[in-house]
PDB file of C-alpha atoms in Angstrom:
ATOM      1  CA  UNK A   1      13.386 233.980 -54.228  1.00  0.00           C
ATOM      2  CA  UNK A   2      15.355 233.585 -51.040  1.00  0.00           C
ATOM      3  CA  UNK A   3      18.908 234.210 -50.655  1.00  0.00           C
ATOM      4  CA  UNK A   4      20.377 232.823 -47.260  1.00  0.00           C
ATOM      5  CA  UNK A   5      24.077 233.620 -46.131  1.00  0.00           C
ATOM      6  CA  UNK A   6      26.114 231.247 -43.743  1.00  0.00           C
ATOM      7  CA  UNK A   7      29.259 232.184 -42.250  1.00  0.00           C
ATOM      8  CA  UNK A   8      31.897 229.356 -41.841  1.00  0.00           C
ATOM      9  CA  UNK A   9      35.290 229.470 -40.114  1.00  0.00           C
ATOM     10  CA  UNK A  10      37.472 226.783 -42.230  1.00  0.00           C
ATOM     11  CA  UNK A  11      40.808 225.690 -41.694  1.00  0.00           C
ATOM     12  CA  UNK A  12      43.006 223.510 -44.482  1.00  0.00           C
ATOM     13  CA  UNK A  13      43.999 220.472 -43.430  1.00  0.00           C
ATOM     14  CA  UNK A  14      45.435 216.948 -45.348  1.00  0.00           C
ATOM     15  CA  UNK A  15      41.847 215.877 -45.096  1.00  0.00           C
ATOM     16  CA  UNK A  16      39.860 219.054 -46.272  1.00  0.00           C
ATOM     17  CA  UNK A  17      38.787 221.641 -44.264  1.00  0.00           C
ATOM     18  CA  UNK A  18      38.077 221.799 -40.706  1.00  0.00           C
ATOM     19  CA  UNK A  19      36.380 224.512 -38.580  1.00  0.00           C
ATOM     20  CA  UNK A  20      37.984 227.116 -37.031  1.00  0.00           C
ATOM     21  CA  UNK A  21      37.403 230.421 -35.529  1.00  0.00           C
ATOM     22  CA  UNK A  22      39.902 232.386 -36.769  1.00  0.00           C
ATOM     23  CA  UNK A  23      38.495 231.964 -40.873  1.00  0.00           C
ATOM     24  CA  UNK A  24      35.896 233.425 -41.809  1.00  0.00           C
ATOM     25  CA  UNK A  25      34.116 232.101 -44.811  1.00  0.00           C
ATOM     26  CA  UNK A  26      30.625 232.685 -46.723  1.00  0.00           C
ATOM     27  CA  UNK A  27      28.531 230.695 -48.591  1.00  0.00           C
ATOM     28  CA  UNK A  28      25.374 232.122 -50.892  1.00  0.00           C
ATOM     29  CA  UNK A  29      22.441 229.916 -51.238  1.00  0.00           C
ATOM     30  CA  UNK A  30      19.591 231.215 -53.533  1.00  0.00           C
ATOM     31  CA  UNK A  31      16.169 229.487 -53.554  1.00  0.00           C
ATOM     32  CA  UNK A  32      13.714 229.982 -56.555  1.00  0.00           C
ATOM     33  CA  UNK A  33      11.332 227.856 -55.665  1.00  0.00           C
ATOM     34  CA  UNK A  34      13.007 224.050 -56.558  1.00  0.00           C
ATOM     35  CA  UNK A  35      16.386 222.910 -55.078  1.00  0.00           C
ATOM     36  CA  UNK A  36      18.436 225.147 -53.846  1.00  0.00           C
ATOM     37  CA  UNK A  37      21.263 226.841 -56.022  1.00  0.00           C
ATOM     38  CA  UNK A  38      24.656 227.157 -55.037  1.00  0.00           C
ATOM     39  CA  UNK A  39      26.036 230.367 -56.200  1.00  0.00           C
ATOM     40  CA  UNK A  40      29.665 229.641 -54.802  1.00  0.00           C
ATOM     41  CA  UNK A  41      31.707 229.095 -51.867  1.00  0.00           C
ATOM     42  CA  UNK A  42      34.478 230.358 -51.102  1.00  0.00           C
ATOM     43  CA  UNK A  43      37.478 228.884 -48.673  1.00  0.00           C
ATOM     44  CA  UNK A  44      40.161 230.831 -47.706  1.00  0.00           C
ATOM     45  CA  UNK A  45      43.285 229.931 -45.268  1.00  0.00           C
ATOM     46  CA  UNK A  46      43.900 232.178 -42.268  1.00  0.00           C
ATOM     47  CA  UNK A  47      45.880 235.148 -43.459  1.00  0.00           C
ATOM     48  CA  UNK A  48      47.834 235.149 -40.167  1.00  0.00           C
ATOM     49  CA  UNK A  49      49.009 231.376 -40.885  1.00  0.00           C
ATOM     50  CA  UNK A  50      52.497 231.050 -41.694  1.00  0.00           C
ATOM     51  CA  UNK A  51      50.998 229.048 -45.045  1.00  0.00           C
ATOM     52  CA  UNK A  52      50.602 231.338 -48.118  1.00  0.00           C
ATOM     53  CA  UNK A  53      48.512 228.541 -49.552  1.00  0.00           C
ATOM     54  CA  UNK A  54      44.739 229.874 -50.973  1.00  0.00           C
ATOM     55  CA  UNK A  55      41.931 227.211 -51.493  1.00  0.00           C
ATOM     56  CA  UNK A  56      39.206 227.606 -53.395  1.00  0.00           C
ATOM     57  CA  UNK A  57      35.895 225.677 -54.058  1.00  0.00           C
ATOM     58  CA  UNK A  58      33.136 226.719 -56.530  1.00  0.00           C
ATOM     59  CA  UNK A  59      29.820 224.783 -56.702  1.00  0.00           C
ATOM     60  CA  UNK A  60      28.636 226.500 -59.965  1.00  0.00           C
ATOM     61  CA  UNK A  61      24.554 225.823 -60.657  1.00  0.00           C
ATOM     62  CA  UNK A  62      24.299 222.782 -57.982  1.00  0.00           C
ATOM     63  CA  UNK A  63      20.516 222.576 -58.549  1.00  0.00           C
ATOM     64  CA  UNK A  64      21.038 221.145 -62.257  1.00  0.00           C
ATOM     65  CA  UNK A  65      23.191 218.540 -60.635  1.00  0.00           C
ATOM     66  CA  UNK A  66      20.253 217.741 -58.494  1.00  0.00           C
ATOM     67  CA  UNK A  67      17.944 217.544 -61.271  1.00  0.00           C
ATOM     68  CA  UNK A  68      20.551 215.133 -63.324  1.00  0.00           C
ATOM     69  CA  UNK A  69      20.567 213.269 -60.521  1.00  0.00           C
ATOM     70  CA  UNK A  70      16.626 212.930 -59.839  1.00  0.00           C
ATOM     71  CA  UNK A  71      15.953 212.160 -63.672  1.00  0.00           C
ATOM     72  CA  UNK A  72      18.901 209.900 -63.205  1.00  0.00           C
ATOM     73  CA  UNK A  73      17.037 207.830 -60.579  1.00  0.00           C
ATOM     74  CA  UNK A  74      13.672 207.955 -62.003  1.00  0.00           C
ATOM     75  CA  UNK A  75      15.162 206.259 -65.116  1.00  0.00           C
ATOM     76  CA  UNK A  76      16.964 203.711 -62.474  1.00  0.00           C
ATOM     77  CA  UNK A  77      13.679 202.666 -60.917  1.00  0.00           C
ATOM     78  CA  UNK A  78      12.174 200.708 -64.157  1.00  0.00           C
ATOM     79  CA  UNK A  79       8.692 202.700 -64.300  1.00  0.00           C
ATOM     80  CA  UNK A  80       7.432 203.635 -67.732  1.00  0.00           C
ATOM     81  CA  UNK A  81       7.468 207.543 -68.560  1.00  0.00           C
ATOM     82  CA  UNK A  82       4.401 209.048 -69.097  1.00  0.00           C
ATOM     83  CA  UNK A  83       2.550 209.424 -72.684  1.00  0.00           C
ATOM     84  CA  UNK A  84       3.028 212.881 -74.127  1.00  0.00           C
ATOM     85  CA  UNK A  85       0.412 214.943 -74.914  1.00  0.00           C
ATOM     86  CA  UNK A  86       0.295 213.633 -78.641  1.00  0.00           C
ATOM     87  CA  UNK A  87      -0.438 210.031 -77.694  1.00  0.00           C
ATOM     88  CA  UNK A  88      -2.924 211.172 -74.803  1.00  0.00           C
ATOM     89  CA  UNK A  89      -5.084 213.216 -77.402  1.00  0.00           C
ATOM     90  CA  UNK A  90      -4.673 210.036 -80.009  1.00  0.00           C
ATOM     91  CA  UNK A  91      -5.732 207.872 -77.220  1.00  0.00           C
ATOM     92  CA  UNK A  92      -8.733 209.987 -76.031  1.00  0.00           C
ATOM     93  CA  UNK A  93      -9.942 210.361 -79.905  1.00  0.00           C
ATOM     94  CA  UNK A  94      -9.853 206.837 -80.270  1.00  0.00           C
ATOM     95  CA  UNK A  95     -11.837 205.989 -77.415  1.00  0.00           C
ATOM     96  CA  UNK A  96     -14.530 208.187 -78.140  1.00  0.00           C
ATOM     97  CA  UNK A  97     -14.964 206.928 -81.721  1.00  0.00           C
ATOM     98  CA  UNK A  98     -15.310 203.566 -80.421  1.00  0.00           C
ATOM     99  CA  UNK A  99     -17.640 204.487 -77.656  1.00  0.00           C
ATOM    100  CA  UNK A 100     -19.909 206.421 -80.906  1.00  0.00           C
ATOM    101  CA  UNK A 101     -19.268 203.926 -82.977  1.00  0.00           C
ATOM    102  CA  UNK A 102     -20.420 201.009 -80.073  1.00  0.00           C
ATOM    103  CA  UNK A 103     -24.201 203.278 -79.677  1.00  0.00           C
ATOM    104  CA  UNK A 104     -25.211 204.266 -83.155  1.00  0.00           C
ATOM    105  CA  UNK A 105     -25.074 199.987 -84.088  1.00  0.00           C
ATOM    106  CA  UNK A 106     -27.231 199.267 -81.064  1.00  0.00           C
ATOM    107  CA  UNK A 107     -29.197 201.996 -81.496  1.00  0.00           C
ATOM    108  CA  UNK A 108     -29.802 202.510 -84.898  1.00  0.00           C
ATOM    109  CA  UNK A 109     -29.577 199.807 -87.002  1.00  0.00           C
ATOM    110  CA  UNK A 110     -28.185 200.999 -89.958  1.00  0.00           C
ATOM    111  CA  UNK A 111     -29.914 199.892 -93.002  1.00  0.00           C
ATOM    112  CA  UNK A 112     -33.072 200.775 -91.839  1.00  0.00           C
ATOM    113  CA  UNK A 113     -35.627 203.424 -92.999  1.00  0.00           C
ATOM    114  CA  UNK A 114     -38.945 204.910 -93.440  1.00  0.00           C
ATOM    115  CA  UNK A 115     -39.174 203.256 -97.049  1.00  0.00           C
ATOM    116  CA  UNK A 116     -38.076 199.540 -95.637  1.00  0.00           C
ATOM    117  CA  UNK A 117     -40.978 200.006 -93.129  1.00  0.00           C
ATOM    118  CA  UNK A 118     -43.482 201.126 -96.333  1.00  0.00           C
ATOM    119  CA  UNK A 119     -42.513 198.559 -98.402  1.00  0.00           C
ATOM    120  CA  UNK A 120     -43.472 195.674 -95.876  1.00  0.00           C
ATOM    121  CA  UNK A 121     -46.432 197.473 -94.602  1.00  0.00           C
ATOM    122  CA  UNK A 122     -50.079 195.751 -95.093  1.00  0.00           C
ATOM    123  CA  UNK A 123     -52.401 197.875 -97.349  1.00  0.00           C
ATOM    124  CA  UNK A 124     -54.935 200.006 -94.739  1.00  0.00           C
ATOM    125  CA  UNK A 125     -57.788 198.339 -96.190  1.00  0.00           C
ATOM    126  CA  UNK A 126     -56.712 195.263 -95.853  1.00  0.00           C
ATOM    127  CA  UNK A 127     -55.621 195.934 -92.048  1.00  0.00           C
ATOM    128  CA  UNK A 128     -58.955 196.699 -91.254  1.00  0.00           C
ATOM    129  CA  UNK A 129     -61.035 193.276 -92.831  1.00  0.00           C
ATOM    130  CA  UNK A 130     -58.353 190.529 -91.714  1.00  0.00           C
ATOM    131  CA  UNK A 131     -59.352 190.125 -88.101  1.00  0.00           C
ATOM    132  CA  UNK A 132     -55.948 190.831 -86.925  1.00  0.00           C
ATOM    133  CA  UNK A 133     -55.279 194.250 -84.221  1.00  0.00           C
ATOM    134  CA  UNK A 134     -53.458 197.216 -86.346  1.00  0.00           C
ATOM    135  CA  UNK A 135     -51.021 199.953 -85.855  1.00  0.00           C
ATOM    136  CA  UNK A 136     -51.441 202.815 -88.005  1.00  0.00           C
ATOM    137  CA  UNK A 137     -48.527 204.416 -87.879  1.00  0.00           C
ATOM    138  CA  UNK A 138     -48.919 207.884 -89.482  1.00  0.00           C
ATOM    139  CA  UNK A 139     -45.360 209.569 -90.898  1.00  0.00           C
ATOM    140  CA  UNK A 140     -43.576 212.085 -93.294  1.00  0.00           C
ATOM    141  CA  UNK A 141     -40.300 211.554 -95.061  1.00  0.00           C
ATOM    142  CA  UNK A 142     -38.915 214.693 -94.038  1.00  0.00           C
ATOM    143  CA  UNK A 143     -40.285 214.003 -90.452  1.00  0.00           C
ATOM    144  CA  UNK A 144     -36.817 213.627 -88.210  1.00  0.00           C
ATOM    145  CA  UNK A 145     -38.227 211.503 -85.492  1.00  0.00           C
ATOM    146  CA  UNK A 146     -40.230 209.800 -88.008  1.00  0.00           C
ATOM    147  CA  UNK A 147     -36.506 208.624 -89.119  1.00  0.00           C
ATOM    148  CA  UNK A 148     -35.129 208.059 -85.438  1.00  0.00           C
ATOM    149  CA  UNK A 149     -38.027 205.942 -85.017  1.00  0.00           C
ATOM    150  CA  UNK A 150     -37.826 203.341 -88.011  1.00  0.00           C
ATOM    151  CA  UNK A 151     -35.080 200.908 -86.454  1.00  0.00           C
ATOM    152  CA  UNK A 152     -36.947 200.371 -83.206  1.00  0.00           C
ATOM    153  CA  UNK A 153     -40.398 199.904 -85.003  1.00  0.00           C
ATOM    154  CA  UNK A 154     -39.187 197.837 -87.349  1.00  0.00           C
ATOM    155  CA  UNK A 155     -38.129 195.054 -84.606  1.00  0.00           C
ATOM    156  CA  UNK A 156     -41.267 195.227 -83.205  1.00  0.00           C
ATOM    157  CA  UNK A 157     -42.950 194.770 -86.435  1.00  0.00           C
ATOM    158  CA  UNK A 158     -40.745 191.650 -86.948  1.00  0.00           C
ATOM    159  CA  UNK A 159     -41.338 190.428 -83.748  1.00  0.00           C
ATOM    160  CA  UNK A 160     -45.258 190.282 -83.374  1.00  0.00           C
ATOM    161  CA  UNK A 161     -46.096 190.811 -88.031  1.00  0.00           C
ATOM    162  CA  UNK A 162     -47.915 187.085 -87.286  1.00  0.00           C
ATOM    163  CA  UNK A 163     -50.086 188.724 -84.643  1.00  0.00           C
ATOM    164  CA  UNK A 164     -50.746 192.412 -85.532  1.00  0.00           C
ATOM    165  CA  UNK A 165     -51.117 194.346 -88.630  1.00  0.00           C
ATOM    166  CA  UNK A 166     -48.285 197.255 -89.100  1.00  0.00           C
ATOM    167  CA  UNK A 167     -49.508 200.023 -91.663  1.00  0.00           C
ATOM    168  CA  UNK A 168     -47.439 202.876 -92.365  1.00  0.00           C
ATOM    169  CA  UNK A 169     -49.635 205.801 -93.984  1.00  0.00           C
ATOM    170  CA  UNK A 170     -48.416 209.330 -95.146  1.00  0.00           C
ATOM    171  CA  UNK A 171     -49.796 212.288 -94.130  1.00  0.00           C
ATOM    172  CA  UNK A 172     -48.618 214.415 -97.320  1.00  0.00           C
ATOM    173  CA  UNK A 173     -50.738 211.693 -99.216  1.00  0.00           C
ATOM    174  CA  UNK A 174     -54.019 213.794-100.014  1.00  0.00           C
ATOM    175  CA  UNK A 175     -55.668 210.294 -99.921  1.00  0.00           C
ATOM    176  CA  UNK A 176     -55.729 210.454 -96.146  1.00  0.00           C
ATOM    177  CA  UNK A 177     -57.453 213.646 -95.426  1.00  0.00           C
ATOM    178  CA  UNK A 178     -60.066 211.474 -94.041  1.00  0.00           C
ATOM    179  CA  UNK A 179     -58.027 209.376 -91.639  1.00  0.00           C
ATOM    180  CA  UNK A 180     -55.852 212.262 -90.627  1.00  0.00           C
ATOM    181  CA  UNK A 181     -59.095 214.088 -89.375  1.00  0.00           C
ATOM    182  CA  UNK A 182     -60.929 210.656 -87.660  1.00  0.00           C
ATOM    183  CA  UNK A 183     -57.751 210.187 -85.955  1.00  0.00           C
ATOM    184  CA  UNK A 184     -56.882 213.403 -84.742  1.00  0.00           C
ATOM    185  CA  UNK A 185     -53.433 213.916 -86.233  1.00  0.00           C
ATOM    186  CA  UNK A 186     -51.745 217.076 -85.431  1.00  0.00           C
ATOM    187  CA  UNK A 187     -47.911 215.859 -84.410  1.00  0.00           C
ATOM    188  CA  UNK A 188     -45.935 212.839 -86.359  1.00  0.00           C
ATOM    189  CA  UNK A 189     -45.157 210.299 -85.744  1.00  0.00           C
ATOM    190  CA  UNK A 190     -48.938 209.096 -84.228  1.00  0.00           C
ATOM    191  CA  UNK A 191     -49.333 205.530 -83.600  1.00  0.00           C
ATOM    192  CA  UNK A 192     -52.611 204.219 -83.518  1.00  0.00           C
ATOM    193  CA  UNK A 193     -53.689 201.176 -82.151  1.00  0.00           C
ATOM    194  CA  UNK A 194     -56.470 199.346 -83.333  1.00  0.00           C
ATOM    195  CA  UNK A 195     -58.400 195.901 -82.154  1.00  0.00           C
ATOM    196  CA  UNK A 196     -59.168 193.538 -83.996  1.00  0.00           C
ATOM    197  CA  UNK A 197     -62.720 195.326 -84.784  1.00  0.00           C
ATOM    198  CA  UNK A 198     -60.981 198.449 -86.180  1.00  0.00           C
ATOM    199  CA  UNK A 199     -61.640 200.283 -82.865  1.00  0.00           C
ATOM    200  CA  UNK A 200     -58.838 202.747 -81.444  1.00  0.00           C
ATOM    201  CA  UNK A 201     -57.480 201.799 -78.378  1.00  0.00           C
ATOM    202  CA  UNK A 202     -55.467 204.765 -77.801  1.00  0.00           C
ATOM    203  CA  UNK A 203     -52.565 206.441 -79.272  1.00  0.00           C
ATOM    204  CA  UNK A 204     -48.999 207.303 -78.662  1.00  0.00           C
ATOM    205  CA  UNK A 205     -47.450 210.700 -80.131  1.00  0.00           C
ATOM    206  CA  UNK A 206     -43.756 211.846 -81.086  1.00  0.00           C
ATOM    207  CA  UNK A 207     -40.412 210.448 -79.517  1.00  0.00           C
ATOM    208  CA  UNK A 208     -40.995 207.872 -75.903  1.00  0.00           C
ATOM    209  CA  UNK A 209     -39.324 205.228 -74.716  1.00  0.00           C
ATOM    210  CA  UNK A 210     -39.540 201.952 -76.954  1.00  0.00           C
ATOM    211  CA  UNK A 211     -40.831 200.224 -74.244  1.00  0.00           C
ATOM    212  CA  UNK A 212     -44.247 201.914 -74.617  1.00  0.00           C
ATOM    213  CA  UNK A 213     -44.807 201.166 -78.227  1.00  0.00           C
ATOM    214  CA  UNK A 214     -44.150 197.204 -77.353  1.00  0.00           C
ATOM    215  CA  UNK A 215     -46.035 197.175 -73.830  1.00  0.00           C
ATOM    216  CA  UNK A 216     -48.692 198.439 -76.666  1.00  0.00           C
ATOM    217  CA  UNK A 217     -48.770 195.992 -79.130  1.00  0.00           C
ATOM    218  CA  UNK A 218     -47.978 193.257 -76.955  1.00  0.00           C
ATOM    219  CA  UNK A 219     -51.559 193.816 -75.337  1.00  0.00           C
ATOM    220  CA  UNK A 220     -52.883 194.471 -78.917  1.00  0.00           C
ATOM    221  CA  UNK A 221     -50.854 190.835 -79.786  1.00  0.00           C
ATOM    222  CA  UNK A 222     -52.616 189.116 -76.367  1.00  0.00           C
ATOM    223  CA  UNK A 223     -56.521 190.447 -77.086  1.00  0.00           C
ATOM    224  CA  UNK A 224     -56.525 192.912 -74.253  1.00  0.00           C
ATOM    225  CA  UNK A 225     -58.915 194.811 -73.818  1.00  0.00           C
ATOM    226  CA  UNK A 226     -56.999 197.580 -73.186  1.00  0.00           C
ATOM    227  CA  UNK A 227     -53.773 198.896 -73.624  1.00  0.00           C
ATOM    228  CA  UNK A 228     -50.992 200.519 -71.325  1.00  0.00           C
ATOM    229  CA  UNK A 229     -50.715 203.578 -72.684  1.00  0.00           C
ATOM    230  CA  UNK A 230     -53.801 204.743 -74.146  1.00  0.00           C
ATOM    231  CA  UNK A 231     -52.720 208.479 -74.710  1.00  0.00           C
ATOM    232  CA  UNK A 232     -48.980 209.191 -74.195  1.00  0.00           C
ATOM    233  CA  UNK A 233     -46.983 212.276 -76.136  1.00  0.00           C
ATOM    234  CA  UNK A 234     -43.601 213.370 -76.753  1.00  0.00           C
ATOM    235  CA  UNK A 235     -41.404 215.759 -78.890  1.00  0.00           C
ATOM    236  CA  UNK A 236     -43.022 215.318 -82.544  1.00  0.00           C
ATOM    237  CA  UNK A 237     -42.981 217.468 -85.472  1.00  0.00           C
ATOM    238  CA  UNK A 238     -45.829 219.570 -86.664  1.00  0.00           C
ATOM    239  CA  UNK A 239     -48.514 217.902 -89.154  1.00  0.00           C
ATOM    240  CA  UNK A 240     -49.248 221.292 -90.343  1.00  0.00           C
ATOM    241  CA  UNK A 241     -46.062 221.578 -91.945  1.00  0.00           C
ATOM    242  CA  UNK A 242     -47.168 218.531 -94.426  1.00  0.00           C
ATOM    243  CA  UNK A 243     -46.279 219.116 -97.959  1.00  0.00           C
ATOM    244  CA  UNK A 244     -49.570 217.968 -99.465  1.00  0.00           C
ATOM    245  CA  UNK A 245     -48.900 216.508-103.315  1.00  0.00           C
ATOM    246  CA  UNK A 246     -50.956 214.278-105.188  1.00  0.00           C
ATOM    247  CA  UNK A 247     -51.187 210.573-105.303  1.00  0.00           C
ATOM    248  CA  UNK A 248     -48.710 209.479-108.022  1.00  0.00           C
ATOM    249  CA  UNK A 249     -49.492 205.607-107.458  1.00  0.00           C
ATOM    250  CA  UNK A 250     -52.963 204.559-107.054  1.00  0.00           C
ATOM    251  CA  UNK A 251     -51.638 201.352-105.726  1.00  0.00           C
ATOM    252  CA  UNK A 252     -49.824 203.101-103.062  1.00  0.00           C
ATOM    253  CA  UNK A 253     -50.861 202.904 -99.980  1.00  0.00           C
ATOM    254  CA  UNK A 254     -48.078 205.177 -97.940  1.00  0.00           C
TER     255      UNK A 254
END
């Protein structure tokens, strides 16, 4: 806070005050940091004039004048006041529910799962004997990326299903002990990738970009010889943590 004194010499006249040497007059100015504040001031006639007259002017709290006066102005120059805090948090809650909203229907597809991909699945055995490539797509219900997975596979499947055989087989299916050890299974999900012979082309393990599942079957699709990505791994779960039960459906082939 800063407090600054000025010394005036004011005489009375019909127009106000004028200066003078002979009065001797004080004004208090105290600063806190906005405008300044005008504790008082004080005019006083020349005690040796032959007037008996006293003036006396009080500015009482001049800096809330100055703020009237600013608020005054700002509502003068026709811009829009600022959202409170209310609206700004309504605003910023909105946005990002949109934004959400906007990525899990690109991304995700709702509607589809590990059990739409089953259910239009070709039989194994009947993969391997129409003279069509395969992907063998080995998978757990309770397997997470398994889950994450089934919207993106299942567009490729409905792009290239006239070209390439899409089997979906489940490793807690006792049934395919045998394929889980010829294939080397040890994360989910494992794609295989089969040519038209039945022979494995090379494999892709756990979570990767989409792009290398359909660079893969597109080559599968064409009759390469080859694929892009023979042997490519990412985060997967476990295939030891199965839970093995029993074939309940000998027609099943999941």
């Amino acid at each position: 806070m800063a407090r600054l004194v000025f010394s005036l010499n004011l005489v009375p006249s019909s127009h106000g005050f004028n200066l003078s040497p002979r009065n001797h007059q004080t004004l208090f100015v105290t600063q806190t940091g906005g405008a300044p504040r005008f504790r008082g001031v004080r005019c006083q006639a020349n005690p040796e004039s032959s007037s008996d007259s006293q003036e006396k002017l009080v500015v009482d709290d001049a800096s809330k004048e100055v703020e009237s006066s600013q608020a005054a102005a700002s509502s003068s120059s026709g811009f829009p006041e600022s959202p409170n805090k209310d609206i700004n948090r309504r605003v910023a809650a909105a946005s990002v529910i949109a934004a959400l909203a906007l990525f899990l229907s690109t991304r995700l597809d709702f509607g589809i799962s590990l059990k739409d991909l089953t259910a239009a699945a070709l039989p194994y055995e009947e993969a391997l004997s129409n003279g069509k490539p395969t992907v063998v797509e080995f998978y757990a219900d309770w397997c997470e990326v398994c889950r994450e997975l089934a919207p993106d596979v299942y567009k490729i499947e409905q792009q290239y299903k006239d070209k390439v055989n899409f089997v979906m087989l489940n490793v807690d299916n006792t049934k395919w002990e045998q394929e889980l050890d010829e294939f080397g299974v040890e994360g989910i999900p494992h794609f295989a990738f089969l040519d038209r012979e039945g022979n494995e082309e090379g494999n892709v393990v756990g979570r990767l970009p989409r792009q290398y599942l359909v660079e893969n079957v597109n080559a599968l699709a064409a009759g390469k010889q080859s694929i892009p990505h023979a042997r490519a791994v990412g985060q997967y779960t476990s295939a030891e943590s199965r839970k093995v039960h029993q074939v309940t459906d000998p027609l099943s082939h999941g």
